Amino acid sequence: MDPEGDLITMTSTDDLRLAESVGGVSGGSLRFYIVEVSPDREPAYEGVSKEDVVKSEAKLNDDVENGEAIKGTCMEDWIVQFALLFKNHVGFDSDSYLDLHELGMKLYSEAMADSVTSEDAQELFEISADKFQEMAALALFNWGNVHMSRARKHVSITEDGSRDSMIGQVKIAYEWAQKEYVLAAKSYEETLKIKPDFHEGLLALGLQQFEQAKLCWYHAIACKIDLESGLSEDVLKLYNKAEDSMEKGMQIWEETEERRLNGLSKFDEYRTQFQKMGLDRLFKDVSPEDAAEQAANMSSQIYLLWGTLLYERSVVEYKIGLPTWEDCLEVAVEKFELAGASPTDLAVMIKNHCSNQNASEGLGFKIDEIIQAWNEMYDVKRWQVGVPLFRLEPLFRRRAPKLLSILEHL
């Protein structure tokens, strides 16, 4: 108040500083009254004309109406000074809260640093890294499966056209499938770069190479391509790669299964570590019976694919006059026996081999028909006992591509 007892209106930074200095000298406190006034009684601002204020308000309104973001403006010194005076007047010490927050964050960071450098944390990091590695490999594996499915694109052949027209349509479908097989192989190979012991990637790569070799062979026969032109060598190279992938994948899977049976698998190791930390609820246990049944089905499917690969290869070798076809057929029969094929089924397959003078036409697809029948029988069994699927099963149990059937009858 002034000497006459009237309230003093604060209109500038200097007024605030003067009030602060007076309060500091007298040792007393300051009291501010905030009242709303009409625009015509608004005090004048130093250095700013009324026209400038109106223009500023108009521009602000235009920005809001146009949907533009309003950036922060520079805060005047008197507002800061007023805030300090208000804080001291009411006794509100915000600095103490900031200090407590800073202290809490510091203690939290130190505690986290101690936790992540402990031995228990290193074990958790190792498990996490392994799981993320497997997840990345599985993503690429599924990506390859997509291309394998795209390679089986439905082919519509107009049978009322000429043979040349049909061959042209088949060529387009053949090139499409070849492109997708190449992309699938690339994805599976990337899977193995990320996780070299990912047996699913190796087995899927073997299947891709086998299907590609089979497609190349049937396309050459249908289009009457000269087998002496080097195509037969390319087909055999694909078969060699497929066998190599199958053998490596089977070896890794058998080693993994042996560790599981001996209680030395990564799953058992991780579960033990999690039990020590009280985190065992994160693991989903599979009963020994279900695990054994799933392993048996996995083994059967692998040997079934392996036997099919060798059987088809023996057909190719017989057609191009290689004497090794008999050995190949013999090994194929052994794989089928390991897969659980009955003696009757084996006798039918041998009888329908192209080396048999009495073999029926379309012998290459007799094996596919028998395998499809086995898969349907397996479906019934799995439905009865509730055996869970494994990752490779949908890929292994696909029907032969329609394009192969078209090539056979072209």
Tab-separated table of C-alpha atoms in Angstrom:
chain	number	residue	atom	x	y	z
A	1	MET	CA	0.000	0.000	0.000
A	2	ASP	CA	1.019	3.576	-0.487
A	3	PRO	CA	1.232	6.072	2.433
A	4	GLU	CA	-2.439	6.864	1.965
A	5	GLY	CA	-3.439	3.221	2.383
A	6	ASP	CA	-4.367	2.560	-1.230
A	7	LEU	CA	-3.332	-0.614	-3.076
A	8	ILE	CA	-0.480	-0.233	-5.565
A	9	THR	CA	-0.996	-1.617	-9.062
A	10	MET	CA	1.984	-3.649	-10.330
A	11	THR	CA	2.561	-2.862	-14.003
A	12	SER	CA	6.227	-3.598	-14.634
A	13	THR	CA	9.256	-5.588	-13.582
A	14	ASP	CA	10.634	-2.546	-11.763
A	15	ASP	CA	7.527	-2.446	-9.571
A	16	LEU	CA	8.055	-6.078	-8.578
A	17	ARG	CA	11.733	-5.505	-7.798
A	18	LEU	CA	10.895	-2.474	-5.692
A	19	ALA	CA	8.299	-4.443	-3.749
A	20	GLU	CA	10.784	-7.257	-3.213
A	21	SER	CA	13.471	-4.882	-1.934
A	22	VAL	CA	11.071	-3.176	0.472
A	23	GLY	CA	9.925	-6.497	1.823
A	24	GLY	CA	13.509	-7.624	2.261
A	25	VAL	CA	14.507	-4.469	4.199
A	26	SER	CA	11.504	-4.436	6.512
A	27	GLY	CA	11.671	-8.182	7.079
A	28	GLY	CA	7.955	-8.417	6.520
A	29	SER	CA	5.892	-10.266	3.957
A	30	LEU	CA	4.178	-9.170	0.804
A	31	ARG	CA	0.565	-9.747	-0.112
A	32	PHE	CA	-0.761	-9.600	-3.651
A	33	TYR	CA	-4.385	-9.174	-4.667
A	34	ILE	CA	-5.338	-10.407	-8.119
A	35	VAL	CA	-8.482	-8.834	-9.557
A	36	GLU	CA	-10.064	-8.968	-12.998
A	37	VAL	CA	-10.437	-5.650	-14.824
A	38	SER	CA	-12.196	-4.651	-18.017
A	39	PRO	CA	-10.079	-4.240	-21.188
A	40	ASP	CA	-10.464	-0.474	-21.172
A	41	ARG	CA	-8.890	-0.296	-17.705
A	42	GLU	CA	-6.003	-2.616	-18.615
A	43	PRO	CA	-2.748	-0.887	-17.590
A	44	ALA	CA	-0.380	0.247	-20.301
A	45	TYR	CA	2.702	-1.932	-20.973
A	46	GLU	CA	6.053	-0.271	-21.227
A	47	GLY	CA	7.425	-0.180	-24.756
A	48	VAL	CA	4.345	-1.803	-26.273
A	49	SER	CA	1.571	0.189	-27.938
A	50	LYS	CA	-2.076	-0.798	-27.839
A	51	GLU	CA	-1.990	-1.421	-31.600
A	52	ASP	CA	0.851	-3.944	-31.139
A	53	VAL	CA	-1.132	-5.794	-28.498
A	54	VAL	CA	-4.198	-5.973	-30.777
A	55	LYS	CA	-2.092	-7.219	-33.708
A	56	SER	CA	-0.474	-9.847	-31.530
A	57	GLU	CA	-3.860	-11.093	-30.313
A	58	ALA	CA	-5.225	-11.147	-33.882
A	59	LYS	CA	-2.253	-13.192	-35.117
A	60	LEU	CA	-2.683	-15.600	-32.220
A	61	ASN	CA	-6.340	-16.108	-33.083
A	62	ASP	CA	-5.482	-16.678	-36.761
A	63	ASP	CA	-2.958	-19.373	-35.845
A	64	VAL	CA	-5.499	-21.180	-33.704
A	65	GLU	CA	-8.187	-20.987	-36.377
A	66	ASN	CA	-5.820	-22.327	-39.042
A	67	GLY	CA	-4.957	-25.317	-36.869
A	68	GLU	CA	-1.307	-24.323	-36.586
A	69	ALA	CA	0.707	-25.311	-33.552
A	70	ILE	CA	1.526	-22.374	-31.266
A	71	LYS	CA	5.123	-22.416	-30.205
A	72	GLY	CA	6.161	-21.359	-26.735
A	73	THR	CA	6.962	-17.672	-26.259
A	74	CYS	CA	9.732	-16.096	-24.271
A	75	MET	CA	8.713	-15.702	-20.632
A	76	GLU	CA	9.158	-12.203	-19.211
A	77	ASP	CA	11.376	-11.684	-16.184
A	78	TRP	CA	8.598	-10.253	-14.052
A	79	ILE	CA	6.610	-13.503	-14.363
A	80	VAL	CA	9.570	-15.471	-13.026
A	81	GLN	CA	10.063	-12.963	-10.225
A	82	PHE	CA	6.383	-13.111	-9.372
A	83	ALA	CA	6.491	-16.907	-9.245
A	84	LEU	CA	9.434	-16.797	-6.825
A	85	LEU	CA	7.670	-14.281	-4.605
A	86	PHE	CA	4.472	-16.333	-4.630
A	87	LYS	CA	6.384	-19.537	-3.791
A	88	ASN	CA	8.133	-17.881	-0.848
A	89	HIS	CA	4.957	-16.185	0.372
A	90	VAL	CA	2.854	-19.346	0.587
A	91	GLY	CA	5.763	-21.471	1.822
A	92	PHE	CA	5.687	-23.880	-1.147
A	93	ASP	CA	9.188	-25.293	-1.675
A	94	SER	CA	9.155	-27.091	-5.039
A	95	ASP	CA	12.924	-27.503	-5.056
A	96	SER	CA	12.723	-30.141	-2.348
A	97	TYR	CA	10.439	-32.243	-4.534
A	98	LEU	CA	12.839	-31.956	-7.458
A	99	ASP	CA	15.722	-32.917	-5.190
A	100	LEU	CA	13.831	-35.991	-3.977
A	101	HIS	CA	13.053	-37.002	-7.566
A	102	GLU	CA	16.676	-36.605	-8.601
A	103	LEU	CA	17.826	-38.612	-5.591
A	104	GLY	CA	15.296	-41.340	-6.307
A	105	MET	CA	16.341	-41.617	-9.947
A	106	LYS	CA	19.989	-41.767	-8.954
A	107	LEU	CA	19.372	-44.564	-6.464
A	108	TYR	CA	17.227	-46.388	-9.028
A	109	SER	CA	19.974	-46.153	-11.669
A	110	GLU	CA	22.596	-47.414	-9.239
A	111	ALA	CA	20.358	-50.318	-8.219
A	112	MET	CA	19.733	-51.199	-11.865
A	113	ALA	CA	23.447	-51.019	-12.591
A	114	ASP	CA	24.116	-53.462	-9.754
A	115	SER	CA	21.361	-55.769	-11.001
A	116	VAL	CA	22.419	-55.931	-14.644
A	117	THR	CA	26.031	-56.663	-13.703
A	118	SER	CA	25.205	-59.560	-11.382
A	119	GLU	CA	25.718	-63.208	-12.326
A	120	ASP	CA	21.970	-63.879	-12.324
A	121	ALA	CA	21.444	-61.043	-14.795
A	122	GLN	CA	24.059	-62.467	-17.159
A	123	GLU	CA	22.203	-65.778	-17.245
A	124	LEU	CA	18.957	-63.973	-18.043
A	125	PHE	CA	20.659	-61.980	-20.789
A	126	GLU	CA	21.990	-65.208	-22.289
A	127	ILE	CA	18.516	-66.754	-22.305
A	128	SER	CA	17.005	-63.590	-23.792
A	129	ALA	CA	19.619	-63.434	-26.547
A	130	ASP	CA	19.008	-67.078	-27.425
A	131	LYS	CA	15.243	-66.569	-27.577
A	132	PHE	CA	15.528	-63.433	-29.715
A	133	GLN	CA	17.924	-65.273	-32.027
A	134	GLU	CA	15.444	-68.121	-32.402
A	135	MET	CA	12.601	-65.651	-32.953
A	136	ALA	CA	14.518	-63.921	-35.759
A	137	ALA	CA	15.346	-67.271	-37.370
A	138	LEU	CA	11.726	-68.381	-37.084
A	139	ALA	CA	10.536	-65.186	-38.782
A	140	LEU	CA	12.791	-65.848	-41.780
A	141	PHE	CA	11.735	-69.505	-41.761
A	142	ASN	CA	8.074	-68.481	-42.047
A	143	TRP	CA	9.010	-65.960	-44.725
A	144	GLY	CA	10.512	-68.797	-46.740
A	145	ASN	CA	7.363	-70.859	-46.190
A	146	VAL	CA	5.338	-68.046	-47.750
A	147	HIS	CA	7.430	-68.231	-50.924
A	148	MET	CA	7.105	-72.031	-50.948
A	149	SER	CA	3.334	-71.598	-50.898
A	150	ARG	CA	3.472	-68.955	-53.631
A	151	ALA	CA	5.442	-71.391	-55.793
A	152	ARG	CA	2.359	-73.622	-55.756
A	153	LYS	CA	0.233	-70.932	-57.404
A	154	HIS	CA	-2.798	-72.390	-59.191
A	155	VAL	CA	-2.246	-72.847	-62.914
A	156	SER	CA	-5.174	-72.507	-65.314
A	157	ILE	CA	-4.433	-74.163	-68.642
A	158	THR	CA	-6.894	-73.749	-71.522
A	159	GLU	CA	-7.028	-77.247	-72.948
A	160	ASP	CA	-8.874	-76.174	-76.098
A	161	GLY	CA	-5.792	-74.327	-77.355
A	162	SER	CA	-2.856	-75.648	-79.357
A	163	ARG	CA	0.055	-77.481	-77.762
A	164	ASP	CA	2.304	-74.467	-78.322
A	165	SER	CA	-0.209	-72.288	-76.481
A	166	MET	CA	-0.329	-74.711	-73.565
A	167	ILE	CA	3.473	-74.888	-73.442
A	168	GLY	CA	3.578	-71.078	-73.316
A	169	GLN	CA	1.201	-71.011	-70.347
A	170	VAL	CA	3.178	-73.744	-68.616
A	171	LYS	CA	6.391	-71.798	-69.193
A	172	ILE	CA	4.947	-68.753	-67.426
A	173	ALA	CA	3.871	-70.873	-64.457
A	174	TYR	CA	7.244	-72.632	-64.420
A	175	GLU	CA	9.186	-69.357	-64.334
A	176	TRP	CA	6.918	-68.063	-61.565
A	177	ALA	CA	7.562	-71.170	-59.449
A	178	GLN	CA	11.311	-71.022	-60.074
A	179	LYS	CA	11.436	-67.397	-58.922
A	180	GLU	CA	9.558	-68.223	-55.723
A	181	TYR	CA	11.786	-71.234	-55.024
A	182	VAL	CA	14.860	-69.012	-55.287
A	183	LEU	CA	13.359	-66.508	-52.823
A	184	ALA	CA	12.409	-69.320	-50.441
A	185	ALA	CA	15.965	-70.686	-50.552
A	186	LYS	CA	17.339	-67.228	-49.797
A	187	SER	CA	15.135	-66.903	-46.708
A	188	TYR	CA	16.101	-70.348	-45.410
A	189	GLU	CA	19.797	-69.614	-45.952
A	190	GLU	CA	19.455	-66.336	-44.033
A	191	THR	CA	17.829	-68.333	-41.242
A	192	LEU	CA	20.943	-70.493	-40.948
A	193	LYS	CA	23.215	-67.439	-40.894
A	194	ILE	CA	21.363	-66.174	-37.828
A	195	LYS	CA	21.062	-69.552	-36.088
A	196	PRO	CA	23.321	-72.262	-37.586
A	197	ASP	CA	21.782	-75.017	-35.426
A	198	PHE	CA	18.222	-74.232	-36.568
A	199	HIS	CA	17.386	-77.682	-37.921
A	200	GLU	CA	14.006	-76.544	-39.253
A	201	GLY	CA	15.807	-74.189	-41.639
A	202	LEU	CA	18.033	-76.965	-42.978
A	203	LEU	CA	15.175	-79.414	-43.456
A	204	ALA	CA	13.005	-76.777	-45.135
A	205	LEU	CA	15.915	-75.891	-47.423
A	206	GLY	CA	16.229	-79.569	-48.334
A	207	LEU	CA	12.529	-79.695	-49.203
A	208	GLN	CA	12.822	-76.557	-51.340
A	209	GLN	CA	15.793	-77.966	-53.262
A	210	PHE	CA	13.968	-81.266	-53.770
A	211	GLU	CA	10.807	-79.608	-55.109
A	212	GLN	CA	12.850	-77.389	-57.405
A	213	ALA	CA	14.804	-80.382	-58.766
A	214	LYS	CA	11.596	-82.318	-59.338
A	215	LEU	CA	9.988	-79.382	-61.140
A	216	CYS	CA	13.032	-78.913	-63.398
A	217	TRP	CA	12.999	-82.595	-64.313
A	218	TYR	CA	9.299	-82.799	-65.162
A	219	HIS	CA	9.475	-79.553	-67.112
A	220	ALA	CA	12.374	-80.916	-69.194
A	221	ILE	CA	10.525	-84.163	-69.932
A	222	ALA	CA	7.266	-82.394	-70.843
A	223	CYS	CA	8.943	-79.822	-73.086
A	224	LYS	CA	11.253	-82.453	-74.623
A	225	ILE	CA	14.406	-80.609	-73.616
A	226	ASP	CA	17.619	-82.412	-74.525
A	227	LEU	CA	18.852	-84.091	-71.341
A	228	GLU	CA	22.405	-84.062	-72.714
A	229	SER	CA	22.403	-80.254	-72.656
A	230	GLY	CA	23.532	-80.203	-69.043
A	231	LEU	CA	20.078	-79.997	-67.517
A	232	SER	CA	20.349	-83.463	-65.988
A	233	GLU	CA	23.550	-82.370	-64.240
A	234	ASP	CA	21.759	-79.328	-62.814
A	235	VAL	CA	18.937	-81.534	-61.556
A	236	LEU	CA	21.372	-83.945	-59.898
A	237	LYS	CA	23.192	-81.019	-58.264
A	238	LEU	CA	19.908	-79.905	-56.731
A	239	TYR	CA	19.300	-83.447	-55.489
A	240	ASN	CA	22.803	-83.521	-53.985
A	241	LYS	CA	22.156	-80.243	-52.178
A	242	ALA	CA	18.781	-81.475	-50.966
A	243	GLU	CA	20.282	-84.694	-49.569
A	244	ASP	CA	23.065	-82.749	-47.873
A	245	SER	CA	20.569	-80.350	-46.255
A	246	MET	CA	18.378	-83.244	-45.118
A	247	GLU	CA	21.322	-85.113	-43.617
A	248	LYS	CA	22.639	-82.073	-41.719
A	249	GLY	CA	19.176	-81.116	-40.498
A	250	MET	CA	18.475	-84.662	-39.330
A	251	GLN	CA	21.807	-84.816	-37.502
A	252	ILE	CA	21.153	-81.565	-35.621
A	253	TRP	CA	17.637	-82.670	-34.720
A	254	GLU	CA	18.848	-86.062	-33.443
A	255	GLU	CA	21.500	-84.366	-31.289
A	256	THR	CA	18.869	-82.012	-29.891
A	257	GLU	CA	16.538	-84.908	-29.164
A	258	GLU	CA	19.320	-86.871	-27.450
A	259	ARG	CA	20.059	-83.931	-25.144
A	260	ARG	CA	16.355	-83.684	-24.328
A	261	LEU	CA	16.168	-87.359	-23.396
A	262	ASN	CA	19.200	-86.956	-21.132
A	263	GLY	CA	17.805	-83.816	-19.482
A	264	LEU	CA	20.574	-81.669	-20.982
A	265	SER	CA	18.550	-79.595	-23.422
A	266	LYS	CA	18.498	-75.805	-23.357
A	267	PHE	CA	14.891	-75.968	-22.213
A	268	ASP	CA	15.885	-77.976	-19.123
A	269	GLU	CA	18.824	-75.671	-18.444
A	270	TYR	CA	16.721	-72.522	-18.694
A	271	ARG	CA	13.919	-73.998	-16.616
A	272	THR	CA	16.389	-74.800	-13.815
A	273	GLN	CA	17.706	-71.246	-13.842
A	274	PHE	CA	14.220	-69.774	-13.814
A	275	GLN	CA	13.182	-72.016	-10.937
A	276	LYS	CA	16.034	-70.589	-8.847
A	277	MET	CA	14.712	-67.096	-9.526
A	278	GLY	CA	11.082	-68.029	-8.948
A	279	LEU	CA	10.199	-67.454	-12.606
A	280	ASP	CA	9.392	-71.047	-13.545
A	281	ARG	CA	5.788	-70.017	-14.302
A	282	LEU	CA	7.093	-68.544	-17.561
A	283	PHE	CA	7.816	-72.036	-18.888
A	284	LYS	CA	5.110	-74.251	-20.282
A	285	ASP	CA	5.852	-77.876	-19.495
A	286	VAL	CA	5.169	-80.623	-22.023
A	287	SER	CA	4.457	-84.064	-20.623
A	288	PRO	CA	7.068	-86.764	-21.408
A	289	GLU	CA	4.414	-88.728	-23.287
A	290	ASP	CA	3.512	-85.794	-25.542
A	291	ALA	CA	7.178	-84.971	-26.124
A	292	ALA	CA	7.944	-88.580	-27.078
A	293	GLU	CA	4.938	-88.753	-29.408
A	294	GLN	CA	5.865	-85.483	-31.076
A	295	ALA	CA	9.476	-86.636	-31.538
A	296	ALA	CA	8.302	-89.906	-33.105
A	297	ASN	CA	6.038	-88.044	-35.531
A	298	MET	CA	8.806	-85.606	-36.403
A	299	SER	CA	11.201	-88.473	-37.124
A	300	SER	CA	8.606	-90.260	-39.251
A	301	GLN	CA	7.914	-87.157	-41.350
A	302	ILE	CA	11.623	-86.495	-41.931
A	303	TYR	CA	12.324	-90.057	-43.033
A	304	LEU	CA	9.233	-89.983	-45.224
A	305	LEU	CA	10.460	-86.878	-47.041
A	306	TRP	CA	13.982	-88.265	-47.258
A	307	GLY	CA	12.733	-91.535	-48.751
A	308	THR	CA	10.585	-89.672	-51.276
A	309	LEU	CA	13.570	-87.578	-52.325
A	310	LEU	CA	15.731	-90.666	-52.891
A	311	TYR	CA	12.946	-92.490	-54.718
A	312	GLU	CA	12.476	-89.604	-57.152
A	313	ARG	CA	16.229	-89.343	-57.615
A	314	SER	CA	16.453	-93.033	-58.503
A	315	VAL	CA	13.882	-92.391	-61.245
A	316	VAL	CA	16.023	-89.577	-62.681
A	317	GLU	CA	19.197	-91.676	-62.519
A	318	TYR	CA	17.491	-94.591	-64.253
A	319	LYS	CA	16.172	-92.320	-67.026
A	320	ILE	CA	19.608	-90.858	-67.804
A	321	GLY	CA	21.311	-94.250	-67.580
A	322	LEU	CA	23.263	-93.970	-64.319
A	323	PRO	CA	23.954	-97.360	-62.677
A	324	THR	CA	23.620	-95.845	-59.197
A	325	TRP	CA	19.825	-95.804	-59.410
A	326	GLU	CA	19.540	-99.228	-57.725
A	327	ASP	CA	21.561	-98.125	-54.691
A	328	CYS	CA	19.478	-94.965	-54.482
A	329	LEU	CA	16.245	-96.958	-54.582
A	330	GLU	CA	17.539	-99.343	-51.921
A	331	VAL	CA	18.383	-96.473	-49.546
A	332	ALA	CA	14.967	-94.933	-50.253
A	333	VAL	CA	13.280	-98.156	-49.138
A	334	GLU	CA	15.355	-98.079	-45.917
A	335	LYS	CA	14.178	-94.534	-45.191
A	336	PHE	CA	10.565	-95.539	-45.772
A	337	GLU	CA	10.997	-98.435	-43.353
A	338	LEU	CA	12.323	-96.022	-40.711
A	339	ALA	CA	9.289	-93.828	-41.393
A	340	GLY	CA	7.036	-96.760	-40.518
A	341	ALA	CA	5.887	-97.835	-43.981
A	342	SER	CA	4.281	-101.264	-44.177
A	343	PRO	CA	5.800	-104.083	-46.317
A	344	THR	CA	2.756	-103.896	-48.578
A	345	ASP	CA	3.280	-100.194	-49.280
A	346	LEU	CA	6.974	-100.769	-49.929
A	347	ALA	CA	6.184	-103.563	-52.381
A	348	VAL	CA	3.778	-101.276	-54.255
A	349	MET	CA	6.395	-98.519	-54.534
A	350	ILE	CA	9.062	-100.880	-55.839
A	351	LYS	CA	6.633	-102.421	-58.303
A	352	ASN	CA	5.721	-99.011	-59.703
A	353	HIS	CA	9.318	-97.882	-60.170
A	354	CYS	CA	10.066	-96.990	-63.785
A	355	SER	CA	12.736	-99.701	-63.928
A	356	ASN	CA	9.962	-102.295	-63.756
A	357	GLN	CA	8.726	-103.247	-67.218
A	358	ASN	CA	5.202	-103.734	-65.854
A	359	ALA	CA	5.055	-100.357	-64.103
A	360	SER	CA	1.964	-98.284	-64.825
A	361	GLU	CA	2.075	-94.875	-66.460
A	362	GLY	CA	2.452	-91.813	-64.271
A	363	LEU	CA	4.635	-93.768	-61.879
A	364	GLY	CA	6.277	-90.642	-60.556
A	365	PHE	CA	3.060	-89.722	-58.844
A	366	LYS	CA	2.262	-93.122	-57.388
A	367	ILE	CA	4.646	-92.322	-54.583
A	368	ASP	CA	2.819	-89.037	-53.929
A	369	GLU	CA	-0.513	-90.819	-53.724
A	370	ILE	CA	0.814	-93.315	-51.189
A	371	ILE	CA	2.415	-90.586	-49.088
A	372	GLN	CA	-0.815	-88.597	-49.129
A	373	ALA	CA	-2.652	-91.669	-47.853
A	374	TRP	CA	-0.106	-92.013	-45.038
A	375	ASN	CA	-0.578	-88.384	-44.083
A	376	GLU	CA	-4.354	-88.780	-43.938
A	377	MET	CA	-3.962	-91.829	-41.693
A	378	TYR	CA	-1.646	-89.807	-39.479
A	379	ASP	CA	-4.264	-87.037	-39.285
A	380	VAL	CA	-6.779	-89.486	-37.839
A	381	LYS	CA	-4.272	-90.738	-35.288
A	382	ARG	CA	-3.279	-87.245	-34.204
A	383	TRP	CA	-6.926	-86.238	-33.818
A	384	GLN	CA	-7.457	-89.237	-31.523
A	385	VAL	CA	-4.435	-88.673	-29.265
A	386	GLY	CA	-4.186	-84.878	-29.560
A	387	VAL	CA	-0.553	-84.736	-30.702
A	388	PRO	CA	0.572	-81.101	-31.119
A	389	LEU	CA	1.894	-79.819	-34.440
A	390	PHE	CA	5.584	-79.166	-34.955
A	391	ARG	CA	6.832	-76.285	-37.064
A	392	LEU	CA	7.758	-78.293	-40.151
A	393	GLU	CA	4.642	-80.422	-40.348
A	394	PRO	CA	2.491	-78.107	-42.527
A	395	LEU	CA	5.415	-77.755	-44.936
A	396	PHE	CA	6.166	-81.470	-45.099
A	397	ARG	CA	2.597	-82.600	-45.588
A	398	ARG	CA	1.635	-80.499	-48.578
A	399	ARG	CA	0.191	-82.144	-51.649
A	400	ALA	CA	2.263	-82.323	-54.823
A	401	PRO	CA	2.036	-79.063	-56.829
A	402	LYS	CA	-0.645	-79.050	-59.512
A	403	LEU	CA	1.923	-77.903	-62.058
A	404	LEU	CA	3.672	-81.289	-61.852
A	405	SER	CA	0.467	-83.088	-62.779
A	406	ILE	CA	-0.030	-80.742	-65.735
A	407	LEU	CA	3.530	-81.342	-66.913
A	408	GLU	CA	3.044	-85.106	-66.695
A	409	HIS	CA	0.013	-85.037	-68.988
A	410	LEU	CA	1.219	-82.307	-71.342
